[in-house]
Amino acid sequence: MPNQPNISSDADSESASGTLRRIEGDACCDGPFPATRRVEETALDAELSSFKALANAKRLKIVHALREGELCACELETVLDAPQSTVASHLRKLRDAGVVNTRKEGKWTYYRIADTASLQLLDLAAALGEDR
Amino acid sequence: MPNQPNISSDADSESASGTLRRIEGDACCDGPFPATRRVEETALDAELSSFKALANAKRLKIVHALREGELCACELETVLDAPQSTVASHLRKLRDAGVVNTRKEGKWTYYRIADTASLQLLDLAAALGEDR
DNA sequence: CATGTATATCGGTATATCTCGATTTAACTT
DNA sequence: AAGTTAAATCGAGATATACCGATATACATG
C-alpha cells in the first residue's frame, strides 16, 4: 500500500494542483478520505448491465439501426450479415439488459429501443464518438 | 434467410403495427430497405471503446469515484480494494479509451474524468439505473 | 548513489464472452 | 395434420478479458 500525495506541505502547493483539497498528514490511502468514496456494489448493477450490453460491435450496430425505428429479427440479420443464431443471442442480451423491447406479431418479433433514457444514452455516446 | 413481415397486404395492417411503413411485396430481408440501414463500422469504434471501457464492475466503480473529482492511483486502490497491478491495468484501459485523463505530479499520478461528454454519459447511465 | 515508494508492464492462468451449426419452439398456411 | 418459416435455445470450440504475482520504471530523499 502506498503512502501520500500530500499537497499543502510543499512550496508548490498552489501551482499545479490548486484545485485539490487533501487531508494533512502522512497518509494517502490510510487516511479516512478515500474510504468514504467507496461505491455500493448494487447501485452499479443496472448501469453495468447496460454498458455490457452495448460493449459489443454487433449489438451496437443493432441499436444504431433501431434508433430510426423498430425492426424485426430477420431484418436485423441483414443489418449484421450474421447467422440467425448469432443475431438471436445478441438480441437476447440486449433484451435482458433492458436496452430493447420486443413486440410479437405472428411469426415475427419486432425489436425497438426500450425507453427514452436508453435512446439518450445512445445519442450522447454517438456525439462522444464524433470529436475524437 | 427469412422472408417477410409485410404489413400492408393484410386486413390488420393498421391495427397493431400502424407506425410501420414497409415495402410491398414478398420480401423482408431481400427488400432494399434494411440494407440502407447498415451502419458503417468505423463510426462506431470510438463509441464502442467507451462502452467497453465502462463494461466492467471495477472500472465503473473507478469512474463513479472520479465523478466527485480527481484521485491518484493509490487512492483508487483503496476504492477497489484490489492489488496494485489490477488497478493499474484497469486505469490503463480507461485511459486508452479516452474516458479518463492523467496528470503526473512527482511520484503520483492523478486520474480524472476526461471530458464533459464522458461525465454526461455517466450521469445519464446513473439515472438510467435508478428506475429499474 | 543507495533506498523507499508509486505506478506501469509482463506473463501465465482463470474466467467470461462470442460464434454458429443443430435442434426446438411457435405460429402461419394449405 | 403436415409442411413451412421465424425465432429461440443448446452446446462446444474459439476468442477475449480479467486477475495478480513478479518485475521494471520513475521519482524522491537520505
mmCIF file of C-alpha atoms (C1' of nucleotides) in Angstrom:
data_model
loop_
_atom_site.group_PDB
_atom_site.id
_atom_site.type_symbol
_atom_site.label_atom_id
_atom_site.label_comp_id
_atom_site.label_asym_id
_atom_site.label_seq_id
_atom_site.Cartn_x
_atom_site.Cartn_y
_atom_site.Cartn_z
ATOM 1 C CA MET A 1 0.000 0.000 0.000
ATOM 2 C CA PRO A 2 1.224 3.485 -0.887
ATOM 3 C CA ASN A 3 1.560 6.461 1.304
ATOM 4 C CA GLN A 4 0.594 10.003 0.334
ATOM 5 C CA PRO A 5 0.042 12.666 -2.237
ATOM 6 C CA ASN A 6 0.041 15.352 0.410
ATOM 7 C CA ILE A 7 -0.398 18.706 -1.172
ATOM 8 C CA SER A 8 -0.214 21.510 1.333
ATOM 9 C CA SER A 9 3.197 20.777 2.807
ATOM 10 C CA ASP A 10 5.427 21.858 -0.069
ATOM 11 C CA ALA A 11 6.205 25.148 -1.720
ATOM 12 C CA ASP A 12 4.464 24.280 -4.971
ATOM 13 C CA SER A 13 1.169 23.716 -3.292
ATOM 14 C CA GLU A 14 -0.792 26.212 -5.323
ATOM 15 C CA SER A 15 0.977 25.762 -8.640
ATOM 16 C CA ALA A 16 -0.170 22.666 -10.458
ATOM 17 C CA SER A 17 -2.688 21.219 -8.062
ATOM 18 C CA GLY A 18 -4.517 24.224 -6.805
ATOM 19 C CA THR A 19 -7.876 22.613 -7.251
ATOM 20 C CA LEU A 20 -7.082 19.818 -4.849
ATOM 21 C CA ARG A 21 -8.061 19.754 -1.239
ATOM 22 C CA ARG A 22 -6.423 16.910 0.591
ATOM 23 C CA ILE A 23 -6.047 15.991 4.194
ATOM 24 C CA GLU A 24 -2.919 16.913 6.071
ATOM 25 C CA GLY A 25 -0.514 14.361 7.451
ATOM 26 C CA ASP A 26 1.379 11.433 6.100
ATOM 27 C CA ALA A 27 -1.306 9.224 4.622
ATOM 28 C CA CYS A 28 -2.956 8.911 1.240
ATOM 29 C CA CYS A 29 -4.704 5.585 1.297
ATOM 30 C CA ASP A 30 -4.557 5.238 5.049
ATOM 31 C CA GLY A 31 -6.450 8.472 5.501
ATOM 32 C CA PRO A 32 -10.195 8.478 6.170
ATOM 33 C CA PHE A 33 -10.954 10.188 2.903
ATOM 34 C CA PRO A 34 -10.866 7.592 0.121
ATOM 35 C CA ALA A 35 -12.856 5.141 2.182
ATOM 36 C CA THR A 36 -15.849 7.435 2.075
ATOM 37 C CA ARG A 37 -15.747 7.301 -1.685
ATOM 38 C CA ARG A 38 -16.243 3.569 -1.886
ATOM 39 C CA VAL A 39 -19.248 2.907 -4.058
ATOM 40 C CA GLU A 40 -22.010 0.487 -3.144
ATOM 41 C CA GLU A 41 -21.962 -2.583 -5.354
ATOM 42 C CA THR A 42 -25.658 -2.949 -6.044
ATOM 43 C CA ALA A 43 -26.233 0.587 -7.282
ATOM 44 C CA LEU A 44 -23.955 -0.040 -10.214
ATOM 45 C CA ASP A 45 -25.518 -3.261 -11.405
ATOM 46 C CA ALA A 46 -28.197 -1.819 -13.668
ATOM 47 C CA GLU A 47 -25.705 0.600 -15.121
ATOM 48 C CA LEU A 48 -23.177 -2.139 -15.631
ATOM 49 C CA SER A 49 -25.602 -4.375 -17.470
ATOM 50 C CA SER A 50 -26.432 -1.571 -19.880
ATOM 51 C CA PHE A 51 -22.794 -0.878 -20.602
ATOM 52 C CA LYS A 52 -22.094 -4.580 -21.002
ATOM 53 C CA ALA A 53 -24.953 -4.882 -23.447
ATOM 54 C CA LEU A 54 -23.571 -2.044 -25.546
ATOM 55 C CA ALA A 55 -19.931 -3.122 -25.329
ATOM 56 C CA ASN A 56 -20.051 -5.258 -28.450
ATOM 57 C CA ALA A 57 -19.744 -4.232 -32.074
ATOM 58 C CA LYS A 58 -22.668 -6.265 -33.335
ATOM 59 C CA ARG A 59 -25.012 -5.190 -30.574
ATOM 60 C CA LEU A 60 -24.009 -1.571 -31.002
ATOM 61 C CA LYS A 61 -24.764 -1.914 -34.684
ATOM 62 C CA ILE A 62 -28.173 -3.296 -33.827
ATOM 63 C CA VAL A 63 -29.130 -0.439 -31.536
ATOM 64 C CA HIS A 64 -27.888 2.076 -34.069
ATOM 65 C CA ALA A 65 -30.171 0.550 -36.649
ATOM 66 C CA LEU A 66 -33.032 0.625 -34.161
ATOM 67 C CA ARG A 67 -32.648 4.330 -33.478
ATOM 68 C CA GLU A 68 -34.569 5.024 -36.661
ATOM 69 C CA GLY A 69 -37.420 2.806 -35.533
ATOM 70 C CA GLU A 70 -38.274 -0.794 -34.859
ATOM 71 C CA LEU A 71 -37.093 -3.701 -36.960
ATOM 72 C CA CYS A 72 -37.877 -7.393 -36.883
ATOM 73 C CA ALA A 73 -35.285 -10.024 -36.064
ATOM 74 C CA CYS A 74 -34.975 -11.164 -39.654
ATOM 75 C CA GLU A 75 -34.260 -7.649 -40.831
ATOM 76 C CA LEU A 76 -31.524 -7.393 -38.251
ATOM 77 C CA GLU A 77 -29.941 -10.469 -39.727
ATOM 78 C CA THR A 78 -29.416 -8.417 -42.855
ATOM 79 C CA VAL A 79 -28.081 -5.480 -40.892
ATOM 80 C CA LEU A 80 -25.475 -7.630 -39.193
ATOM 81 C CA ASP A 81 -24.934 -10.057 -42.029
ATOM 82 C CA ALA A 82 -24.556 -12.826 -39.471
ATOM 83 C CA PRO A 83 -26.200 -16.218 -38.919
ATOM 84 C CA GLN A 84 -29.627 -16.265 -37.326
ATOM 85 C CA SER A 85 -28.478 -17.863 -34.090
ATOM 86 C CA THR A 86 -25.790 -15.255 -33.617
ATOM 87 C CA VAL A 87 -28.224 -12.406 -34.108
ATOM 88 C CA ALA A 88 -30.755 -14.040 -31.814
ATOM 89 C CA SER A 89 -28.306 -14.370 -28.977
ATOM 90 C CA HIS A 90 -27.278 -10.729 -29.249
ATOM 91 C CA LEU A 91 -30.897 -9.651 -29.249
ATOM 92 C CA ARG A 92 -31.405 -11.767 -26.168
ATOM 93 C CA LYS A 93 -28.661 -9.921 -24.353
ATOM 94 C CA LEU A 94 -29.971 -6.515 -25.330
ATOM 95 C CA ARG A 95 -33.388 -7.539 -24.117
ATOM 96 C CA ASP A 96 -32.110 -8.953 -20.830
ATOM 97 C CA ALA A 97 -30.253 -5.727 -20.209
ATOM 98 C CA GLY A 98 -33.413 -3.717 -20.786
ATOM 99 C CA VAL A 99 -31.974 -1.835 -23.724
ATOM 100 C CA VAL A 100 -34.563 -3.085 -26.199
ATOM 101 C CA ASN A 101 -38.170 -4.213 -26.049
ATOM 102 C CA THR A 102 -39.917 -6.776 -28.194
ATOM 103 C CA ARG A 103 -43.298 -6.912 -29.791
ATOM 104 C CA LYS A 104 -44.525 -10.149 -31.263
ATOM 105 C CA GLU A 105 -46.738 -10.142 -34.331
ATOM 106 C CA GLY A 106 -47.481 -13.508 -35.805
ATOM 107 C CA LYS A 107 -44.286 -15.216 -36.778
ATOM 108 C CA TRP A 108 -42.292 -12.061 -36.437
ATOM 109 C CA THR A 109 -40.697 -10.412 -33.449
ATOM 110 C CA TYR A 110 -40.080 -6.688 -33.619
ATOM 111 C CA TYR A 111 -37.352 -5.008 -31.632
ATOM 112 C CA ARG A 112 -37.165 -1.397 -30.563
ATOM 113 C CA ILE A 113 -35.155 0.756 -28.176
ATOM 114 C CA ALA A 114 -36.733 0.261 -24.780
ATOM 115 C CA ASP A 115 -37.000 3.741 -23.330
ATOM 116 C CA THR A 116 -36.010 7.340 -23.875
ATOM 117 C CA ALA A 117 -33.178 7.016 -21.385
ATOM 118 C CA SER A 118 -31.542 4.325 -23.482
ATOM 119 C CA LEU A 119 -32.100 6.437 -26.567
ATOM 120 C CA GLN A 120 -30.487 9.418 -24.878
ATOM 121 C CA LEU A 121 -27.576 7.273 -23.840
ATOM 122 C CA LEU A 122 -27.043 6.219 -27.432
ATOM 123 C CA ASP A 123 -27.334 9.748 -28.765
ATOM 124 C CA LEU A 124 -24.826 11.006 -26.262
ATOM 125 C CA ALA A 125 -22.442 8.167 -26.995
ATOM 126 C CA ALA A 126 -22.720 8.907 -30.705
ATOM 127 C CA ALA A 127 -21.917 12.561 -30.102
ATOM 128 C CA LEU A 128 -18.981 11.474 -27.992
ATOM 129 C CA GLY A 129 -17.594 9.488 -30.869
ATOM 130 C CA GLU A 130 -17.729 12.427 -33.271
ATOM 131 C CA ASP A 131 -14.993 14.595 -31.881
ATOM 132 C CA ARG A 132 -12.259 12.050 -31.299
ATOM 133 C CA MET B 1 -32.740 -16.212 -44.708
ATOM 134 C CA PRO B 2 -36.306 -15.346 -43.735
ATOM 135 C CA ASN B 3 -38.975 -13.884 -45.832
ATOM 136 C CA GLN B 4 -41.281 -11.047 -44.808
ATOM 137 C CA PRO B 5 -43.136 -9.121 -42.222
ATOM 138 C CA ASN B 6 -45.184 -7.473 -44.925
ATOM 139 C CA ILE B 7 -47.639 -5.131 -43.400
ATOM 140 C CA SER B 8 -49.928 -3.545 -45.916
ATOM 141 C CA SER B 9 -51.265 -6.666 -47.592
ATOM 142 C CA ASP B 10 -53.443 -7.982 -44.776
ATOM 143 C CA ALA B 11 -56.574 -6.708 -43.136
ATOM 144 C CA ASP B 12 -54.864 -5.914 -39.846
ATOM 145 C CA SER B 13 -52.440 -3.516 -41.425
ATOM 146 C CA GLU B 14 -53.350 -0.557 -39.283
ATOM 147 C CA SER B 15 -54.143 -2.381 -36.067
ATOM 148 C CA ALA B 16 -51.030 -3.280 -34.135
ATOM 149 C CA SER B 17 -48.330 -2.038 -36.420
ATOM 150 C CA GLY B 18 -49.725 1.196 -37.705
ATOM 151 C CA THR B 19 -46.484 3.020 -37.120
ATOM 152 C CA LEU B 20 -44.634 0.811 -39.529
ATOM 153 C CA ARG B 21 -44.034 1.640 -43.126
ATOM 154 C CA ARG B 22 -42.765 -1.356 -45.004
ATOM 155 C CA ILE B 23 -42.283 -2.122 -48.643
ATOM 156 C CA GLU B 24 -44.879 -4.048 -50.567
ATOM 157 C CA GLY B 25 -44.230 -7.494 -51.972
ATOM 158 C CA ASP B 26 -42.943 -10.719 -50.575
ATOM 159 C CA ALA B 27 -39.606 -9.808 -49.074
ATOM 160 C CA CYS B 28 -38.410 -8.697 -45.672
ATOM 161 C CA CYS B 29 -34.691 -9.188 -45.753
ATOM 162 C CA ASP B 30 -34.490 -9.395 -49.505
ATOM 163 C CA GLY B 31 -36.050 -5.975 -49.898
ATOM 164 C CA PRO B 32 -33.917 -2.876 -50.475
ATOM 165 C CA PHE B 33 -34.916 -1.360 -47.184
ATOM 166 C CA PRO B 34 -32.836 -2.984 -44.434
ATOM 167 C CA ALA B 35 -29.686 -2.669 -46.493
ATOM 168 C CA THR B 36 -29.865 1.106 -46.253
ATOM 169 C CA ARG B 37 -29.782 0.791 -42.518
ATOM 170 C CA ARG B 38 -26.440 -0.927 -42.428
ATOM 171 C CA VAL B 39 -24.150 1.059 -40.211
ATOM 172 C CA GLU B 40 -20.584 1.902 -41.133
ATOM 173 C CA GLU B 41 -18.069 0.057 -38.999
ATOM 174 C CA THR B 42 -15.646 2.865 -38.313
ATOM 175 C CA ALA B 43 -18.177 5.337 -36.991
ATOM 176 C CA LEU B 44 -18.936 3.042 -34.097
ATOM 177 C CA ASP B 45 -15.386 2.440 -32.975
ATOM 178 C CA ALA B 46 -14.983 5.370 -30.621
ATOM 179 C CA GLU B 47 -18.370 4.678 -29.145
ATOM 180 C CA LEU B 48 -17.582 1.020 -28.755
ATOM 181 C CA SER B 49 -14.331 1.643 -26.960
ATOM 182 C CA SER B 50 -16.080 3.861 -24.439
ATOM 183 C CA PHE B 51 -18.747 1.265 -23.753
ATOM 184 C CA LYS B 52 -16.130 -1.459 -23.480
ATOM 185 C CA ALA B 53 -14.183 0.607 -21.008
ATOM 186 C CA LEU B 54 -17.259 1.049 -18.839
ATOM 187 C CA ALA B 55 -18.481 -2.534 -19.147
ATOM 188 C CA ASN B 56 -16.635 -3.750 -16.105
ATOM 189 C CA ALA B 57 -17.596 -3.522 -12.450
ATOM 190 C CA LYS B 58 -14.233 -2.344 -11.195
ATOM 191 C CA ARG B 59 -13.785 0.274 -13.894
ATOM 192 C CA LEU B 60 -17.316 1.526 -13.386
ATOM 193 C CA LYS B 61 -16.538 1.836 -9.700
ATOM 194 C CA ILE B 62 -13.455 3.864 -10.555
ATOM 195 C CA VAL B 63 -15.278 6.355 -12.744
ATOM 196 C CA HIS B 64 -18.005 6.718 -10.148
ATOM 197 C CA ALA B 65 -15.401 7.619 -7.589
ATOM 198 C CA LEU B 66 -13.855 10.078 -10.041
ATOM 199 C CA ARG B 67 -17.117 11.916 -10.626
ATOM 200 C CA GLU B 68 -16.520 13.787 -7.391
ATOM 201 C CA GLY B 69 -13.099 14.884 -8.566
ATOM 202 C CA GLU B 70 -9.677 13.551 -9.316
ATOM 203 C CA LEU B 71 -7.940 10.849 -7.335
ATOM 204 C CA CYS B 72 -4.481 9.368 -7.506
ATOM 205 C CA ALA B 73 -3.834 5.743 -8.391
ATOM 206 C CA CYS B 74 -3.041 4.737 -4.837
ATOM 207 C CA GLU B 75 -6.310 6.157 -3.597
ATOM 208 C CA LEU B 76 -8.135 4.138 -6.201
ATOM 209 C CA GLU B 77 -6.500 1.026 -4.841
ATOM 210 C CA THR B 78 -8.415 1.698 -1.662
ATOM 211 C CA VAL B 79 -11.618 2.331 -3.560
ATOM 212 C CA LEU B 80 -11.399 -1.001 -5.353
ATOM 213 C CA ASP B 81 -9.679 -2.932 -2.600
ATOM 214 C CA ALA B 82 -7.703 -4.776 -5.249
ATOM 215 C CA PRO B 83 -3.993 -5.396 -5.875
ATOM 216 C CA GLN B 84 -1.990 -2.567 -7.395
ATOM 217 C CA SER B 85 -1.377 -4.319 -10.706
ATOM 218 C CA THR B 86 -5.073 -4.984 -11.152
ATOM 219 C CA VAL B 87 -5.986 -1.361 -10.532
ATOM 220 C CA ALA B 88 -3.220 -0.150 -12.819
ATOM 221 C CA SER B 89 -4.409 -2.263 -15.728
ATOM 222 C CA HIS B 90 -7.965 -1.014 -15.348
ATOM 223 C CA LEU B 91 -6.766 2.564 -15.268
ATOM 224 C CA ARG B 92 -4.781 1.850 -18.404
ATOM 225 C CA LYS B 93 -7.906 0.725 -20.205
ATOM 226 C CA LEU B 94 -9.925 3.716 -19.106
ATOM 227 C CA ARG B 95 -7.141 5.968 -20.305
ATOM 228 C CA ASP B 96 -6.767 4.205 -23.651
ATOM 229 C CA ALA B 97 -10.487 4.546 -24.203
ATOM 230 C CA GLY B 98 -10.304 8.270 -23.529
ATOM 231 C CA VAL B 99 -12.626 8.084 -20.555
ATOM 232 C CA VAL B 100 -10.071 9.423 -18.083
ATOM 233 C CA ASN B 101 -7.064 11.714 -18.223
ATOM 234 C CA THR B 102 -3.933 11.616 -16.132
ATOM 235 C CA ARG B 103 -1.846 14.255 -14.509
ATOM 236 C CA LYS B 104 1.528 13.385 -13.109
ATOM 237 C CA GLU B 105 2.816 15.116 -10.015
ATOM 238 C CA GLY B 106 6.039 13.772 -8.580
ATOM 239 C CA LYS B 107 5.586 10.146 -7.707
ATOM 240 C CA TRP B 108 1.861 10.323 -8.011
ATOM 241 C CA THR B 109 -0.440 10.028 -10.973
ATOM 242 C CA TYR B 110 -3.831 11.670 -10.716
ATOM 243 C CA TYR B 111 -6.807 10.450 -12.682
ATOM 244 C CA ARG B 112 -9.881 12.399 -13.651
ATOM 245 C CA ILE B 113 -12.833 12.063 -15.998
ATOM 246 C CA ALA B 114 -11.568 13.161 -19.396
ATOM 247 C CA ASP B 115 -14.299 15.421 -20.721
ATOM 248 C CA THR B 116 -17.798 16.657 -20.074
ATOM 249 C CA ALA B 117 -19.223 14.235 -22.612
ATOM 250 C CA SER B 118 -17.941 11.282 -20.624
ATOM 251 C CA LEU B 119 -19.286 12.871 -17.465
ATOM 252 C CA GLN B 120 -22.690 13.334 -19.076
ATOM 253 C CA LEU B 121 -22.628 9.750 -20.217
ATOM 254 C CA LEU B 122 -22.017 8.607 -16.674
ATOM 255 C CA ASP B 123 -24.723 10.826 -15.242
ATOM 256 C CA LEU B 124 -27.236 9.569 -17.746
ATOM 257 C CA ALA B 125 -26.275 5.970 -17.115
ATOM 258 C CA ALA B 126 -26.660 6.525 -13.397
ATOM 259 C CA ALA B 127 -30.114 7.984 -13.908
ATOM 260 C CA LEU B 128 -30.952 5.039 -16.103
ATOM 261 C CA GLY B 129 -30.069 2.680 -13.306
ATOM 262 C CA GLU B 130 -32.366 4.393 -10.828
ATOM 263 C CA ASP B 131 -35.737 3.422 -12.218
ATOM 264 C CA ARG B 132 -35.183 -0.238 -12.949
ATOM 265 C "C1'" DC C 1 24.265 6.516 -5.240
ATOM 266 C "C1'" DA C 2 21.515 3.542 -2.364
ATOM 267 C "C1'" DT C 3 16.907 3.072 -0.542
ATOM 268 C "C1'" DG C 4 11.981 3.533 -0.499
ATOM 269 C "C1'" DT C 5 7.752 4.377 -2.760
ATOM 270 C "C1'" DA C 6 4.261 4.877 -6.655
ATOM 271 C "C1'" DT C 7 2.999 3.150 -10.785
ATOM 272 C "C1'" DA C 8 3.462 0.653 -15.152
ATOM 273 C "C1'" DT C 9 4.232 -3.523 -17.645
ATOM 274 C "C1'" DC C 10 4.823 -8.597 -18.306
ATOM 275 C "C1'" DG C 11 3.273 -13.316 -18.380
ATOM 276 C "C1'" DG C 12 0.580 -17.190 -17.303
ATOM 277 C "C1'" DT C 13 -3.706 -18.859 -15.641
ATOM 278 C "C1'" DA C 14 -8.614 -18.402 -14.814
ATOM 279 C "C1'" DT C 15 -12.924 -16.791 -16.310
ATOM 280 C "C1'" DA C 16 -16.183 -14.843 -19.422
ATOM 281 C "C1'" DT C 17 -17.952 -13.897 -23.844
ATOM 282 C "C1'" DC C 18 -18.605 -14.720 -28.869
ATOM 283 C "C1'" DT C 19 -19.753 -17.676 -32.616
ATOM 284 C "C1'" DC C 20 -22.611 -20.668 -35.148
ATOM 285 C "C1'" DG C 21 -24.436 -25.340 -36.571
ATOM 286 C "C1'" DA C 22 -28.005 -28.147 -34.858
ATOM 287 C "C1'" DT C 23 -32.246 -28.562 -32.609
ATOM 288 C "C1'" DT C 24 -36.510 -26.923 -30.577
ATOM 289 C "C1'" DT C 25 -40.471 -23.970 -30.222
ATOM 290 C "C1'" DA C 26 -44.171 -21.246 -32.029
ATOM 291 C "C1'" DA C 27 -47.096 -19.580 -35.472
ATOM 292 C "C1'" DC C 28 -48.985 -19.376 -40.077
ATOM 293 C "C1'" DT C 29 -50.555 -21.994 -44.434
ATOM 294 C "C1'" DT C 30 -52.791 -25.332 -47.115
ATOM 295 C "C1'" DA D 1 -52.449 -32.662 -39.523
ATOM 296 C "C1'" DA D 2 -48.370 -31.966 -42.362
ATOM 297 C "C1'" DG D 3 -45.352 -28.593 -44.145
ATOM 298 C "C1'" DT D 4 -43.115 -24.077 -43.851
ATOM 299 C "C1'" DT D 5 -40.961 -20.305 -41.743
ATOM 300 C "C1'" DA D 6 -39.271 -17.043 -37.838
ATOM 301 C "C1'" DA D 7 -37.060 -17.107 -33.849
ATOM 302 C "C1'" DA D 8 -35.233 -19.076 -29.520
ATOM 303 C "C1'" DT D 9 -32.223 -22.229 -27.220
ATOM 304 C "C1'" DC D 10 -28.390 -25.592 -26.770
ATOM 305 C "C1'" DG D 11 -23.654 -26.954 -26.835
ATOM 306 C "C1'" DA D 12 -18.955 -26.897 -27.838
ATOM 307 C "C1'" DG D 13 -14.960 -24.732 -29.696
ATOM 308 C "C1'" DA D 14 -12.643 -20.158 -30.458
ATOM 309 C "C1'" DT D 15 -11.540 -15.736 -28.788
ATOM 310 C "C1'" DA D 16 -11.121 -12.141 -25.482
ATOM 311 C "C1'" DT D 17 -10.808 -10.280 -20.967
ATOM 312 C "C1'" DA D 18 -9.683 -10.348 -16.004
ATOM 313 C "C1'" DC D 19 -6.633 -11.331 -12.450
ATOM 314 C "C1'" DC D 20 -2.460 -10.878 -9.920
ATOM 315 C "C1'" DG D 21 2.416 -12.075 -8.616
ATOM 316 C "C1'" DA D 22 6.769 -10.740 -10.276
ATOM 317 C "C1'" DT D 23 9.463 -7.401 -12.312
ATOM 318 C "C1'" DA D 24 10.637 -2.926 -14.362
ATOM 319 C "C1'" DT D 25 10.497 2.043 -14.331
ATOM 320 C "C1'" DA D 26 10.283 6.688 -12.374
ATOM 321 C "C1'" DC D 27 10.797 9.838 -8.940
ATOM 322 C "C1'" DA D 28 12.185 11.490 -4.225
ATOM 323 C "C1'" DT D 29 15.141 11.655 -0.489
ATOM 324 C "C1'" DG D 30 18.715 10.427 2.750
#
